[in-house]
C-alpha atoms as a PDB file:
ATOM      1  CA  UNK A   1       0.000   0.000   0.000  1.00  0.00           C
ATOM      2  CA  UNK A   2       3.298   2.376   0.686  1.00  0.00           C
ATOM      3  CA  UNK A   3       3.872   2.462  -2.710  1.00  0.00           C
ATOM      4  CA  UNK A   4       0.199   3.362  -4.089  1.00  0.00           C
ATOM      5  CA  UNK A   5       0.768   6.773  -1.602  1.00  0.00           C
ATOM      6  CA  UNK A   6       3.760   7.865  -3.244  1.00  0.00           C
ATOM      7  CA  UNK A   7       2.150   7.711  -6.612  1.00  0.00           C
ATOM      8  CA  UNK A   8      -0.569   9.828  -5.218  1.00  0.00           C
ATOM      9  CA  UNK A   9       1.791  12.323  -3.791  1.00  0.00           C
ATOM     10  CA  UNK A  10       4.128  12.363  -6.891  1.00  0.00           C
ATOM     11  CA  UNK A  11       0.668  12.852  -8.677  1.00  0.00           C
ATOM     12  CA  UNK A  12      -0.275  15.937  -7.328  1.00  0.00           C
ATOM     13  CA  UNK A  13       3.877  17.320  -7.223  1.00  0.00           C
ATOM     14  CA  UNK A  14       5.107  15.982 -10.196  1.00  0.00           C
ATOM     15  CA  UNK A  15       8.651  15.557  -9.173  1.00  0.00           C
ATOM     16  CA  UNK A  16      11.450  17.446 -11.492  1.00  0.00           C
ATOM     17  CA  UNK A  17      14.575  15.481 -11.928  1.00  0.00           C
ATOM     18  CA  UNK A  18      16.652  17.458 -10.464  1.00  0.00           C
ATOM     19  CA  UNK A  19      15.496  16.709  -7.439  1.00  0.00           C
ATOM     20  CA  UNK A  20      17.498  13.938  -6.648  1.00  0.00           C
ATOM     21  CA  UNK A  21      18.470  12.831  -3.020  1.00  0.00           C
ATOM     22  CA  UNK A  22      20.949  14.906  -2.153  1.00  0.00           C
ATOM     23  CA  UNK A  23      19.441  17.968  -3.837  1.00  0.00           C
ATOM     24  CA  UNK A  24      16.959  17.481  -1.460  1.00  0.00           C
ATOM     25  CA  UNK A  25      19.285  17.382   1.167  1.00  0.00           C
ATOM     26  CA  UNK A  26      20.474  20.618  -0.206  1.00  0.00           C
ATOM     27  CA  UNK A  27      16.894  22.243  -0.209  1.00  0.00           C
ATOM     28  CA  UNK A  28      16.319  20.970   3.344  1.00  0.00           C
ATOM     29  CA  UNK A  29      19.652  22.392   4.688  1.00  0.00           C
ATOM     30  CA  UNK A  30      18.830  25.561   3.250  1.00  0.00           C
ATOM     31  CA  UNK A  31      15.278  25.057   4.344  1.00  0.00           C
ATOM     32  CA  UNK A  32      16.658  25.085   7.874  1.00  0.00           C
ATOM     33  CA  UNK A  33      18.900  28.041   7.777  1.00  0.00           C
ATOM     34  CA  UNK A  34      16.031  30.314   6.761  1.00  0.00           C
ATOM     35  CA  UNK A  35      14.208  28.975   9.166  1.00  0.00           C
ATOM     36  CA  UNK A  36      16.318  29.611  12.355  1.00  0.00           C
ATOM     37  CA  UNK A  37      16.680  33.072  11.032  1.00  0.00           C
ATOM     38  CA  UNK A  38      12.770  33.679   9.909  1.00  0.00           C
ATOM     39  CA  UNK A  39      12.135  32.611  13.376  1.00  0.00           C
ATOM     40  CA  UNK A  40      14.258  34.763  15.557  1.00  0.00           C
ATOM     41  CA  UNK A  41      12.061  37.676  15.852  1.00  0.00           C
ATOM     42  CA  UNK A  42       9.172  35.195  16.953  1.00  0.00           C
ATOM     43  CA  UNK A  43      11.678  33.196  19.268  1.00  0.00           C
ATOM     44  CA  UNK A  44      12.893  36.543  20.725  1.00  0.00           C
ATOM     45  CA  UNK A  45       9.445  37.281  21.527  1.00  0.00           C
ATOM     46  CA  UNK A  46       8.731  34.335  23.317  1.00  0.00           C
ATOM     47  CA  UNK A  47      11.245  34.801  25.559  1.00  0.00           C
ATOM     48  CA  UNK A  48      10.484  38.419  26.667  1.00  0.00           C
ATOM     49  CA  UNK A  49       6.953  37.159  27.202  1.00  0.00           C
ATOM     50  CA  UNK A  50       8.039  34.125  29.608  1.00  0.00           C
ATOM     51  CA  UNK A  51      10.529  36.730  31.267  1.00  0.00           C
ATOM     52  CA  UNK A  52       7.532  39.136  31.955  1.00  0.00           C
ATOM     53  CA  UNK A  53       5.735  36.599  33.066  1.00  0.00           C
ATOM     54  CA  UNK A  54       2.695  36.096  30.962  1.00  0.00           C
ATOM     55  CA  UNK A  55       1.832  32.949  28.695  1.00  0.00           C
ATOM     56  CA  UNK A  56       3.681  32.588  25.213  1.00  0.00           C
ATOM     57  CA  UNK A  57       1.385  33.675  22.062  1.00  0.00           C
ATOM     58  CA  UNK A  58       2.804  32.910  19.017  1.00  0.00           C
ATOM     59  CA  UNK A  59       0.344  34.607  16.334  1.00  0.00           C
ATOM     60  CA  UNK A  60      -0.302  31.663  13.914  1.00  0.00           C
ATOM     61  CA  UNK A  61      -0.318  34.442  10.792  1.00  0.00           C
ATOM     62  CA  UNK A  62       3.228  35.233  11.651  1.00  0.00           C
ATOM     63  CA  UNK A  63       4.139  31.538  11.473  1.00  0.00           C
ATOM     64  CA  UNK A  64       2.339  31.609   8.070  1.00  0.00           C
ATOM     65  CA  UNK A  65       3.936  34.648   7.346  1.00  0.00           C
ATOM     66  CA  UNK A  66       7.567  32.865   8.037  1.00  0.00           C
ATOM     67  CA  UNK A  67       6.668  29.631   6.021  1.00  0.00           C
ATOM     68  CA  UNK A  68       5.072  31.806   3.138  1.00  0.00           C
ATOM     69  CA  UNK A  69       8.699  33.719   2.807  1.00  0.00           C
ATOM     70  CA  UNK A  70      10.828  30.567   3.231  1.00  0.00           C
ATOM     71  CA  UNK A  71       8.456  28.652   0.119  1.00  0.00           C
ATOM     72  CA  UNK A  72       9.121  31.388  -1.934  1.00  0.00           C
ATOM     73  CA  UNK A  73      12.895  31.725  -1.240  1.00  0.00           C
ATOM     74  CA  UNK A  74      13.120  27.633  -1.628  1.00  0.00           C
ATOM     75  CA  UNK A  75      10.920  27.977  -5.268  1.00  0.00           C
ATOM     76  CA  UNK A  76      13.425  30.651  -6.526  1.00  0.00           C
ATOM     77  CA  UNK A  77      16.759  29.361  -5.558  1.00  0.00           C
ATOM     78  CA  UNK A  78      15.644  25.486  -6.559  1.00  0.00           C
ATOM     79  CA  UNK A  79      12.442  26.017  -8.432  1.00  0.00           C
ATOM     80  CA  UNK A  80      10.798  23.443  -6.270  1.00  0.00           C
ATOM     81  CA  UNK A  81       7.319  24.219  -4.246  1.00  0.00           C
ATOM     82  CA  UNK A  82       6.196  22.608  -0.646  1.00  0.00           C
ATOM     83  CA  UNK A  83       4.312  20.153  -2.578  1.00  0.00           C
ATOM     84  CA  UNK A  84       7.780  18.549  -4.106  1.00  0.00           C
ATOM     85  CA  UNK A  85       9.695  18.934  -1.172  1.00  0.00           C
ATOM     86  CA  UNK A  86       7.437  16.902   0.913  1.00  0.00           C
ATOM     87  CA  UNK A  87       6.588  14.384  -2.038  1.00  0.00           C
ATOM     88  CA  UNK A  88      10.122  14.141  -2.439  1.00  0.00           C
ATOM     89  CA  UNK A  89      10.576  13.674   1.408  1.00  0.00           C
ATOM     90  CA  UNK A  90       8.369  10.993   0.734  1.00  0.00           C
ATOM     91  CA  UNK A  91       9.513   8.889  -2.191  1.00  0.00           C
ATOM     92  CA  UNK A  92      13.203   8.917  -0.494  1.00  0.00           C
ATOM     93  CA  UNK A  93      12.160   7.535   2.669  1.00  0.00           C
ATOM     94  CA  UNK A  94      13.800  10.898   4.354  1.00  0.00           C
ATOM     95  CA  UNK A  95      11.935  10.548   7.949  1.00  0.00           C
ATOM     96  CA  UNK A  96      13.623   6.950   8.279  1.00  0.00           C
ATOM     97  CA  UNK A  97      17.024   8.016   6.247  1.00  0.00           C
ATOM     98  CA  UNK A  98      19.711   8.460   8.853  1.00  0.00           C
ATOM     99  CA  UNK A  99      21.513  10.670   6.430  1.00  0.00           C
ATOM    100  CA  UNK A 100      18.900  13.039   6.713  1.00  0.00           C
ATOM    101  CA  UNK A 101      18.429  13.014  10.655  1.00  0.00           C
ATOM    102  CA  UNK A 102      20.873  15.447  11.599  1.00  0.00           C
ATOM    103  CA  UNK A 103      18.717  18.127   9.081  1.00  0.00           C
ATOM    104  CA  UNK A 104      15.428  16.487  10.466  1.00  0.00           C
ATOM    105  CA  UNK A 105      16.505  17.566  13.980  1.00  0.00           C
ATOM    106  CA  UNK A 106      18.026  21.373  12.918  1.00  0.00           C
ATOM    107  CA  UNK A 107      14.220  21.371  11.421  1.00  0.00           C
ATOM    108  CA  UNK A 108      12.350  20.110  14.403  1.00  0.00           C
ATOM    109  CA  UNK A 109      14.920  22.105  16.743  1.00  0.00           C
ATOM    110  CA  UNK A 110      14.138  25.427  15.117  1.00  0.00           C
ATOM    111  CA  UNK A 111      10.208  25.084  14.888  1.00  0.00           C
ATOM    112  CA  UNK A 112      10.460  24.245  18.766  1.00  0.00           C
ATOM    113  CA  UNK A 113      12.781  26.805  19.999  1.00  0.00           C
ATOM    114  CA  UNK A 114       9.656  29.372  18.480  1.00  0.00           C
ATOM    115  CA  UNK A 115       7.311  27.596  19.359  1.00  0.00           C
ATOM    116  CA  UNK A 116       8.057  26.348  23.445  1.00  0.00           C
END
């Protein structure tokens, strides 16, 4: 059944062939760096509302804000959208890949530092 999902998924991202394994490694790294840096301003935040006390917002538009400048930055350096990324995440197995776990982590690391 695995494999009927990934036709789905490469159905609605058709993938481009240039986005081979490690170019996706590439666009995930780089995925990551604009991330810790699209977040800072939010992270900052966060902290000066847990030092004055009161419970941590995050406004979920500035999130989509964030993710919004990162997909376009990702489409015009690699010409790849969100769709192929994560259908690409997909047909490479990248969640169970130990060559992508250290990227996986930076990912997950980043989003969580904003977010706790």
């Amino acid at each position: 059944q695995g494999g009927s999902g990934r036709a789905r998924i490469e159905e609605v991202a058709p993938l481009p062939e240039s986005l081979t394994r490690d170019r996706l490694k590439e666009v995930m790294t780089y995925n990551a760096v604009l991330l810790e840096k699209e977040l800072l301003p939010i992270k900052e935040a966060a902290a000066r509302q847990r030092q004055s006390g009161t419970q941590v917002q995050v406004d979920p538009r500035a999130l989509a804000a964030v993710q919004g400048r990162i997909s376009a930055q990702v489409h015009a350096k690699y010409g790849v959208t969100d769709e192929q990324v994560m259908a690409a995440v997909e047909k490479f197995g990248a969640r169970d890949d130990p060559g992508f776990k250290a990227i996986l982590q930076r990912i997950a690391q980043a989003l969580n530092g904003a977010l706790a």
